[in-house]
Coordinates of C-alpha atoms in Angstrom, one line a residue:
T1 CA -17.8 26.9 -17.1
I2 CA -17.8 25.7 -13.4
H3 CA -17.1 22.3 -14.3
S4 CA -14.5 23.7 -17.0
N5 CA -12.7 25.6 -14.3
I6 CA -13.2 22.4 -11.9
R7 CA -11.4 20.0 -14.6
L8 CA -8.5 22.9 -15.5
T9 CA -8.0 22.8 -11.7
E10 CA -7.7 19.2 -11.4
L11 CA -5.3 18.8 -14.4
A12 CA -3.0 21.6 -13.2
N13 CA -2.7 19.7 -9.8
Q14 CA -2.4 16.5 -11.4
I15 CA -5.3 15.0 -9.0
K16 CA -8.1 12.9 -9.5
Q17 CA -11.0 13.5 -7.7
A18 CA -13.3 11.1 -6.0
A19 CA -16.3 10.6 -8.4
V20 CA -18.6 8.0 -6.6
A21 CA -17.8 9.5 -2.8
G22 CA -21.4 9.8 -1.3
L23 CA -22.8 7.4 -3.8
F24 CA -21.0 4.1 -3.7
Y25 CA -19.1 4.6 -0.3
P26 CA -19.9 7.4 2.5
E27 CA -18.1 10.8 1.6
D28 CA -17.5 11.6 5.4
P29 CA -14.0 10.3 6.6
A30 CA -14.9 9.3 9.8
E31 CA -18.1 7.2 8.4
L32 CA -16.0 5.6 6.2
R33 CA -13.3 4.7 8.4
K34 CA -16.0 3.1 10.7
L35 CA -17.9 1.3 8.2
I36 CA -14.4 -0.3 6.7
R37 CA -13.3 -1.0 10.2
K38 CA -16.8 -3.0 10.8
L39 CA -16.4 -4.9 7.4
L40 CA -12.8 -6.0 7.9
D41 CA -13.5 -7.2 11.3
Q42 CA -16.8 -9.2 9.9
A43 CA -14.7 -10.6 7.2
T44 CA -15.5 -14.0 6.0
G45 CA -13.1 -16.6 4.7
D46 CA -9.6 -18.0 5.6
I47 CA -7.6 -14.9 6.3
D48 CA -5.0 -16.9 8.5
L49 CA -3.0 -18.4 5.3
D50 CA -0.5 -16.6 4.0
P51 CA -0.4 -13.4 2.3
P52 CA -1.5 -13.2 -1.2
K53 CA 0.5 -11.9 -4.1
A54 CA -3.0 -11.0 -5.9
L55 CA -6.6 -10.3 -5.0
I56 CA -9.8 -10.4 -7.2
A57 CA -12.7 -8.3 -5.5
P58 CA -15.8 -6.8 -6.3
H59 CA -16.6 -3.0 -6.9
A60 CA -20.1 -2.4 -6.4
G61 CA -21.7 0.2 -3.9
Y62 CA -20.4 -0.9 -0.3
I63 CA -23.7 -1.7 1.0
Y64 CA -23.8 -4.5 -1.6
S65 CA -20.4 -5.7 -2.2
G66 CA -18.4 -4.2 0.7
A67 CA -18.7 -7.3 3.0
I68 CA -16.9 -9.6 0.5
A69 CA -14.4 -7.3 -0.6
A70 CA -13.5 -6.7 2.8
S71 CA -13.1 -10.6 2.9
A72 CA -10.2 -9.8 0.1
Y73 CA -8.5 -7.1 1.9
A74 CA -8.5 -8.6 5.4
T75 CA -5.5 -11.0 4.1
L76 CA -3.2 -7.9 3.9
K77 CA -3.3 -7.6 7.5
S78 CA 0.2 -9.0 8.1
V79 CA 1.9 -7.1 5.4
R80 CA 0.4 -3.7 5.8
Q81 CA 4.1 -2.4 6.0
K82 CA 5.3 -4.5 3.3
I83 CA 3.1 -3.8 0.6
K84 CA 4.6 -0.4 -1.3
R85 CA 2.8 -0.5 -4.5
V86 CA -0.3 -1.6 -6.0
V87 CA -1.4 -2.5 -9.4
L88 CA -4.8 -1.9 -9.5
L89 CA -6.9 -3.3 -12.8
G90 CA -10.2 -2.7 -13.5
P91 CA -13.2 -2.7 -16.4
A92 CA -14.1 0.3 -18.1
H93 CA -17.5 0.9 -17.5
R94 CA -18.3 4.6 -18.9
V95 CA -16.0 4.6 -22.0
Y96 CA -15.3 2.4 -24.9
L97 CA -11.7 1.3 -24.4
Q98 CA -9.2 -0.9 -26.9
G99 CA -6.2 -1.6 -24.8
I100 CA -5.4 -0.1 -21.1
A101 CA -5.9 3.2 -20.2
V102 CA -3.7 5.0 -17.7
S103 CA -4.4 8.4 -16.4
H104 CA -2.0 11.5 -16.3
A105 CA -2.9 12.3 -12.4
D106 CA -0.1 11.9 -10.3
R107 CA -2.5 11.5 -7.2
F108 CA -5.8 9.9 -6.7
A109 CA -8.2 11.5 -4.2
T110 CA -10.7 9.8 -1.6
P111 CA -12.4 11.2 1.5
L112 CA -9.4 9.7 3.5
G113 CA -6.2 11.5 1.4
M114 CA -4.3 11.3 -1.5
V115 CA -3.1 8.2 -3.0
E116 CA 0.4 8.8 -5.0
V117 CA 0.7 7.4 -8.3
D118 CA 3.7 5.4 -9.0
R119 CA 4.9 7.9 -11.6
E120 CA 8.0 5.5 -13.1
L121 CA 5.9 2.4 -13.1
R122 CA 3.3 4.3 -15.4
E123 CA 5.9 5.5 -17.6
R124 CA 7.1 2.2 -18.0
V125 CA 3.9 0.6 -18.8
V126 CA 3.2 3.4 -21.3
G127 CA 5.8 2.1 -23.5
F128 CA 3.9 -0.8 -24.3
P129 CA 1.5 -0.7 -27.4
Q130 CA -1.6 -1.7 -25.6
V131 CA -1.3 1.2 -23.2
S132 CA -2.2 4.5 -23.7
Y133 CA -3.4 7.7 -21.8
M134 CA -6.9 8.3 -21.6
D135 CA -8.0 10.6 -18.8
Q136 CA -12.1 10.4 -19.9
A137 CA -12.1 7.0 -19.0
F138 CA -11.2 7.5 -15.5
A139 CA -13.2 10.8 -15.2
Q140 CA -16.7 9.1 -13.8
E141 CA -15.5 5.3 -13.4
H142 CA -15.9 3.2 -10.0
S143 CA -14.2 0.2 -10.6
L144 CA -11.0 1.6 -9.6
E145 CA -12.2 3.9 -7.1
V146 CA -13.8 2.3 -4.6
H147 CA -10.7 -0.1 -3.7
L148 CA -8.8 2.7 -3.0
P149 CA -10.4 3.4 0.7
F150 CA -9.9 -0.2 1.5
L151 CA -6.4 0.0 0.4
Q152 CA -5.7 3.3 2.5
S153 CA -7.3 1.3 5.6
V154 CA -5.2 -2.0 5.5
L155 CA -2.0 -0.3 4.1
D156 CA 0.5 1.9 5.6
Q157 CA 2.5 4.0 2.7
F158 CA 2.1 2.7 -0.9
T159 CA 1.7 3.6 -4.3
V160 CA -0.5 2.4 -6.8
L161 CA -0.7 2.2 -10.6
P162 CA -4.4 2.2 -11.8
L163 CA -5.1 0.6 -14.9
L164 CA -8.5 0.6 -16.8
V165 CA -8.9 -2.3 -19.0
G166 CA -11.0 -2.7 -22.5
D167 CA -11.0 -4.8 -25.0
I168 CA -8.0 -6.5 -25.4
A169 CA -6.4 -10.0 -25.6
V170 CA -5.4 -12.2 -22.7
N171 CA -1.9 -12.5 -23.9
Q172 CA -1.6 -8.7 -24.0
V173 CA -2.8 -8.3 -20.6
T174 CA -0.5 -11.3 -19.2
E175 CA 2.5 -9.4 -20.9
L176 CA 1.7 -6.1 -19.1
L177 CA 1.2 -7.9 -15.6
Q178 CA 4.4 -9.9 -16.2
A179 CA 6.2 -6.5 -16.6
V180 CA 4.7 -5.0 -13.4
W181 CA 4.8 -8.3 -11.4
G182 CA 7.6 -7.1 -8.8
G183 CA 8.3 -9.1 -5.7
N184 CA 6.7 -9.0 -2.3
E185 CA 6.3 -5.5 -2.1
T186 CA 4.1 -5.6 -4.9
L187 CA 0.3 -6.3 -4.5
I188 CA -2.0 -7.1 -7.9
V189 CA -5.5 -6.2 -7.5
V190 CA -8.1 -7.3 -10.1
S191 CA -11.7 -5.5 -9.8
S192 CA -14.7 -7.4 -11.1
D193 CA -18.3 -8.3 -10.0
L194 CA -19.8 -11.3 -11.3
S195 CA -23.2 -12.2 -13.2
H196 CA -25.5 -9.1 -13.4
Y197 CA -29.6 -8.9 -13.3
H198 CA -30.4 -12.6 -13.1
D199 CA -33.0 -13.5 -10.3
Y200 CA -31.1 -15.2 -7.1
A201 CA -31.3 -18.7 -7.7
T202 CA -30.0 -18.4 -11.5
A203 CA -27.2 -15.8 -10.3
K204 CA -26.0 -18.5 -7.6
S205 CA -25.5 -21.4 -9.6
L206 CA -23.9 -18.9 -12.5
D207 CA -21.2 -17.5 -9.8
D208 CA -20.7 -20.6 -8.1
E209 CA -19.7 -22.3 -11.5
T210 CA -17.7 -19.2 -12.5
S211 CA -16.0 -19.6 -9.2
R212 CA -14.8 -23.1 -9.7
Y213 CA -13.5 -21.7 -13.0
I214 CA -11.7 -19.1 -11.6
Q215 CA -10.5 -21.4 -8.9
S216 CA -9.0 -23.8 -11.3
L217 CA -7.4 -21.0 -13.2
Q218 CA -9.6 -21.9 -16.5
Y219 CA -10.1 -18.3 -17.8
D220 CA -11.1 -19.5 -21.2
K221 CA -14.2 -20.5 -19.8
F222 CA -16.1 -17.6 -18.9
G223 CA -16.3 -14.1 -20.3
P224 CA -17.7 -10.5 -19.6
D225 CA -21.2 -11.9 -19.4
R226 CA -20.0 -13.8 -16.2
A227 CA -17.6 -11.2 -14.6
C228 CA -17.4 -7.3 -16.1
G229 CA -13.7 -7.8 -15.0
S230 CA -13.0 -10.6 -17.4
R231 CA -10.5 -9.5 -19.3
P232 CA -8.1 -8.2 -16.5
M233 CA -8.9 -11.5 -14.7
H234 CA -8.0 -13.8 -17.9
G235 CA -4.5 -12.0 -17.6
L236 CA -4.0 -12.6 -14.0
L237 CA -5.2 -16.2 -13.9
Q238 CA -2.9 -16.9 -16.9
I239 CA -0.1 -15.5 -15.1
A240 CA -0.9 -17.3 -12.5
R241 CA -0.8 -20.8 -14.3
Q242 CA 2.6 -19.9 -15.4
K243 CA 3.6 -18.8 -12.0
N244 CA 2.5 -21.9 -10.1
L245 CA 0.2 -19.7 -7.7
E246 CA -2.8 -21.1 -6.1
L247 CA -6.3 -19.3 -5.9
E248 CA -8.6 -19.4 -2.6
I249 CA -12.1 -18.7 -2.7
L250 CA -12.6 -16.3 0.2
D251 CA -16.4 -15.2 -0.6
V252 CA -18.9 -15.6 -3.2
R253 CA -22.4 -13.6 -2.3
N254 CA -24.7 -11.6 -4.4
S255 CA -26.8 -8.6 -3.8
G256 CA -29.7 -10.7 -2.7
D257 CA -27.4 -11.9 0.2
T258 CA -26.6 -8.3 1.2
A259 CA -28.8 -5.4 0.8
G260 CA -31.1 -6.0 -2.2
K261 CA -34.0 -7.9 -3.6
R262 CA -33.8 -11.3 -4.9
D263 CA -35.3 -11.2 -8.6
R264 CA -33.0 -9.0 -9.9
V265 CA -29.3 -9.4 -8.3
V266 CA -25.8 -8.8 -9.0
G267 CA -22.9 -11.3 -7.9
Y268 CA -19.9 -10.7 -6.1
G269 CA -16.5 -13.0 -5.2
A270 CA -13.3 -12.5 -3.6
Y271 CA -10.3 -14.2 -4.0
A272 CA -6.8 -14.5 -3.5
L273 CA -3.6 -16.1 -5.2
R274 CA -0.6 -16.9 -3.2
A275 CA 2.6 -18.9 -4.0
A276 CA 0.8 -22.4 -4.7
T277 CA 0.6 -24.3 -1.3
I278 CA 1.2 -27.8 -3.3
I279 CA 4.9 -27.0 -2.0
Q280 CA 3.7 -27.2 1.4
K281 CA 3.9 -30.4 3.0
Q282 CA 0.1 -30.7 3.9
R283 CA -0.6 -30.7 -0.1
Q284 CA 2.2 -33.1 -1.0
Q285 CA 0.9 -35.3 1.5
M286 CA -2.4 -35.2 0.1
L287 CA -1.2 -36.1 -3.1
I288 CA 1.0 -38.6 -1.9
D289 CA -2.2 -40.3 -0.4
I290 CA -4.1 -40.2 -3.7
A291 CA -1.2 -41.7 -5.3
I292 CA -1.0 -44.8 -3.0
N293 CA -4.8 -45.2 -2.7
S294 CA -4.9 -45.3 -6.4
I295 CA -2.1 -48.0 -6.2
E296 CA -3.8 -50.1 -3.9
N297 CA -7.2 -49.6 -5.7
G298 CA -4.9 -51.2 -8.4
F299 CA -4.2 -54.4 -6.6
R300 CA -7.8 -55.0 -5.4
H301 CA -10.0 -53.9 -8.7
D302 CA -7.2 -53.4 -11.4
N303 CA -8.0 -49.8 -11.9
A304 CA -6.8 -46.6 -10.7
H305 CA -8.9 -44.8 -7.9
I306 CA -9.8 -40.9 -9.2
P307 CA -10.4 -38.7 -5.8
D308 CA -13.9 -36.6 -5.6
L309 CA -12.5 -33.1 -6.3
R310 CA -15.3 -31.4 -4.8
L311 CA -13.3 -32.6 -1.5
L312 CA -10.0 -31.0 -2.7
P313 CA -8.5 -27.9 -2.3
A314 CA -8.3 -25.5 -5.2
A315 CA -4.7 -26.2 -5.9
L316 CA -5.3 -30.1 -6.6
Q317 CA -7.8 -29.3 -9.1
V318 CA -5.9 -27.3 -11.4
P319 CA -5.0 -29.1 -14.9
S320 CA -1.7 -30.0 -14.5
A321 CA 1.4 -31.7 -15.7
V322 CA 2.1 -34.5 -13.8
F323 CA 4.9 -37.5 -13.4
V324 CA 4.9 -40.2 -10.8
T325 CA 7.9 -42.3 -10.5
L326 CA 8.4 -45.5 -8.4
L327 CA 12.1 -46.6 -7.1
L328 CA 13.0 -49.8 -5.4
N329 CA 16.3 -49.9 -4.1
G330 CA 17.6 -46.8 -5.9
R331 CA 16.6 -48.4 -9.3
L332 CA 13.8 -46.8 -11.5
R333 CA 10.4 -49.1 -11.4
G334 CA 8.1 -47.6 -13.2
C335 CA 7.6 -43.8 -14.4
I336 CA 4.6 -42.5 -16.5
G337 CA 3.5 -38.8 -16.8
T338 CA 2.5 -36.0 -19.2
T339 CA 4.0 -32.9 -20.2
E340 CA 0.8 -31.1 -21.2
P341 CA -1.6 -30.2 -18.5
G342 CA -4.8 -31.9 -19.1
S343 CA -6.4 -33.5 -16.1
P344 CA -6.8 -31.6 -12.7
L345 CA -3.6 -32.3 -10.8
A346 CA -5.0 -35.0 -8.3
S347 CA -6.9 -36.8 -11.0
S348 CA -3.4 -36.8 -13.0
V349 CA -1.8 -38.1 -9.8
A350 CA -4.0 -40.9 -9.3
I351 CA -4.1 -42.1 -12.9
N352 CA -0.5 -41.7 -13.4
A353 CA 0.6 -43.6 -10.2
Y354 CA -1.9 -46.4 -11.4
N355 CA -0.3 -46.5 -14.8
A356 CA 3.5 -46.3 -13.1
A357 CA 2.8 -49.4 -10.9
F358 CA 0.8 -51.4 -13.7
R359 CA 0.9 -50.3 -17.1
D360 CA 4.7 -49.0 -17.6
P361 CA 5.4 -51.4 -20.4
R362 CA 9.6 -51.4 -19.5
F363 CA 8.3 -53.1 -16.4
P364 CA 6.4 -56.2 -15.0
Q365 CA 3.3 -55.1 -12.7
L366 CA 4.2 -54.1 -9.2
T367 CA 3.7 -56.8 -6.7
R368 CA 2.4 -55.7 -3.0
T369 CA 5.7 -56.9 -1.5
E370 CA 7.9 -54.3 -3.9
F371 CA 5.0 -51.5 -3.0
D372 CA 6.2 -51.6 1.1
R373 CA 9.6 -51.0 -0.4
I374 CA 9.0 -48.5 -2.9
D375 CA 10.1 -44.9 -3.3
L376 CA 7.0 -43.0 -4.6
G377 CA 8.1 -39.7 -6.3
I378 CA 5.7 -36.7 -7.5
S379 CA 7.1 -34.1 -9.8
V380 CA 4.3 -31.3 -10.5
L381 CA 5.9 -29.7 -13.8
T382 CA 5.6 -26.0 -14.2
E383 CA 4.4 -24.5 -17.7
K384 CA 7.0 -25.4 -20.5
S385 CA 9.1 -22.6 -22.5
E386 CA 10.3 -23.4 -25.8
L387 CA 14.5 -22.8 -26.1
E388 CA 15.8 -21.0 -29.2
F389 CA 18.8 -22.6 -30.3
N390 CA 20.7 -22.7 -33.8
S391 CA 23.0 -25.9 -32.5
E392 CA 23.4 -28.5 -30.0
Q393 CA 25.8 -26.6 -28.2
S394 CA 23.5 -23.5 -27.9
L395 CA 20.9 -25.7 -26.6
L396 CA 23.7 -27.0 -24.0
D397 CA 25.0 -23.5 -23.3
R398 CA 21.1 -22.7 -22.0
L399 CA 20.5 -25.8 -20.0
Q400 CA 20.8 -25.2 -16.4
P401 CA 21.9 -28.7 -14.7
G402 CA 19.5 -29.6 -11.4
I403 CA 17.0 -27.0 -12.7
H404 CA 15.5 -27.9 -16.1
G405 CA 13.5 -30.7 -17.4
L406 CA 14.0 -31.3 -21.1
I407 CA 11.9 -32.0 -23.9
I408 CA 13.2 -32.7 -27.1
A409 CA 11.7 -33.4 -30.7
K410 CA 12.8 -34.8 -34.2
D411 CA 10.1 -35.7 -36.7
T412 CA 7.6 -37.7 -34.6
R413 CA 10.0 -39.0 -32.1
K414 CA 9.8 -37.2 -28.7
A415 CA 11.0 -37.5 -25.0
T416 CA 11.6 -36.0 -22.1
F417 CA 13.9 -36.3 -18.9
L418 CA 12.5 -34.7 -15.4
P419 CA 15.1 -32.1 -13.7
S420 CA 15.4 -35.2 -11.2
V421 CA 17.7 -37.1 -13.7
W422 CA 20.7 -34.3 -13.3
E423 CA 21.2 -36.5 -10.4
T424 CA 22.4 -39.2 -12.2
L425 CA 23.5 -37.3 -15.7
S426 CA 25.1 -34.3 -14.1
Q427 CA 26.6 -33.7 -17.3
P428 CA 24.7 -31.7 -20.1
E429 CA 26.3 -33.6 -22.8
K430 CA 25.7 -37.1 -21.3
F431 CA 22.0 -35.7 -20.4
L432 CA 21.4 -34.7 -24.0
A433 CA 22.9 -37.9 -25.4
Q434 CA 20.7 -40.1 -23.1
L435 CA 17.8 -38.5 -23.7
K436 CA 18.2 -38.7 -27.7
Q437 CA 18.7 -42.5 -27.1
K438 CA 15.6 -42.4 -25.2
A439 CA 13.8 -40.4 -27.9
G440 CA 15.2 -42.9 -30.8
I441 CA 17.4 -40.0 -32.1
A442 CA 20.8 -40.7 -33.5
V443 CA 23.2 -38.7 -32.1
H444 CA 24.4 -37.2 -35.1
E445 CA 20.8 -36.2 -36.0
Q446 CA 19.8 -32.1 -35.2
L447 CA 17.0 -31.9 -33.0
D448 CA 13.8 -29.9 -34.6
L449 CA 12.6 -28.3 -31.2
A450 CA 13.4 -28.4 -27.4
W451 CA 11.4 -27.3 -24.7
T452 CA 12.5 -26.4 -20.7
Y453 CA 10.5 -26.8 -17.6
G454 CA 10.7 -26.9 -13.9
S455 CA 9.0 -29.2 -11.5
C456 CA 7.9 -29.1 -7.8
S457 CA 9.1 -33.0 -6.5
F458 CA 8.4 -34.6 -3.7
S459 CA 8.5 -38.2 -2.4
R460 CA 7.2 -41.1 0.1
K461 CA 10.0 -43.2 1.5
P462 CA 10.0 -46.7 1.5
R463 CA 7.8 -48.1 4.4
T464 CA 10.3 -50.6 5.5
D465 CA 14.1 -50.4 5.8
T466 CA 15.3 -52.0 2.3
A467 CA 19.2 -52.5 3.7

């Protein structure tokens, strides 16, 4: 009766009371604030980078995973006033769940006070077929609750959309994330621990491997046995690919490192996703150096030089579609690449740079004299998007000159122009006509398929004056 009355009172006030205060973290507000402050002050990882768009952090008791979670939340110090909404996703541990659950509660309570739910956003996501109300899934769930005191400590005024994720396809999670993504005011947090109940050495090996998959956005390489929050994580990593985000590993440890024995441990990882720093000068220069070294190796040893990926940042390890273009006195001297992500970015640059210099069938092999005068360009492509069209004019109407790269196909014939080609073919009609000619498709033939894509492009100018 007492429990029923409490539950009725909660529903009447639309408040989700804390379920694991005093178990997973201190119930006393002063003690909790002090502990979180200490964990944040001691946070490891590179917290001086740009603020993240999304975080992945663990959800065990603070004595075990609090230090690792703090490594993620410490990255928010510079944006505590800018973030106004947090979309929080975690696995359902207590109740079997198909799809994604939301709670009727309008506020979630912790010892540090109330966190308001973003009701408008909640109503919007309930319109998705994979989302439904299921209050019982939240009743004793800890995977979301343990993050709230951290968020209350590092942010000012914010609302939260708590989402419990059960058995669901990755595309359904990605679809929902796309709908709630927002701008700089919105933070995405995925709650997940790593491996469970292995000995220390086994757990460390497994978690390091899983972290490499996470780092390179290879969400299809691990499942719930490696990360209990793998399903929401899969959706986040898929959308990270689409939006050209870069993932940084902030901290990976296990309970054997923090507060437990080493014969049966649980793994924890903290990760931050940001707008890909490949766009920044440092990453650009690294890729240009990789391309130059590969061409230099071609002169000396007649093969590409593939860099050691273990020594490179995460962004350069992500499978990527890449083109390398060589220009001599403003004219094409070689261009090789792929429109499909296959090899890691750094490897793709090295291979395509070598091939552009020595294996482009349209040109003789590059000479050392020419190499000093070459303008070397690298284009990293975004994920391609299929165009819907019922005529050539409708296809042309959808093209955005200067922005879209284009792939066209007719039967087995296929070709692409990078966005940079708009610089010389600025009219959509000429752009498409030349691309059809490149593919061996007659002007009058109707295309079967077409895709657009974007690119991040940068170059190394000639070493010497070519005037």
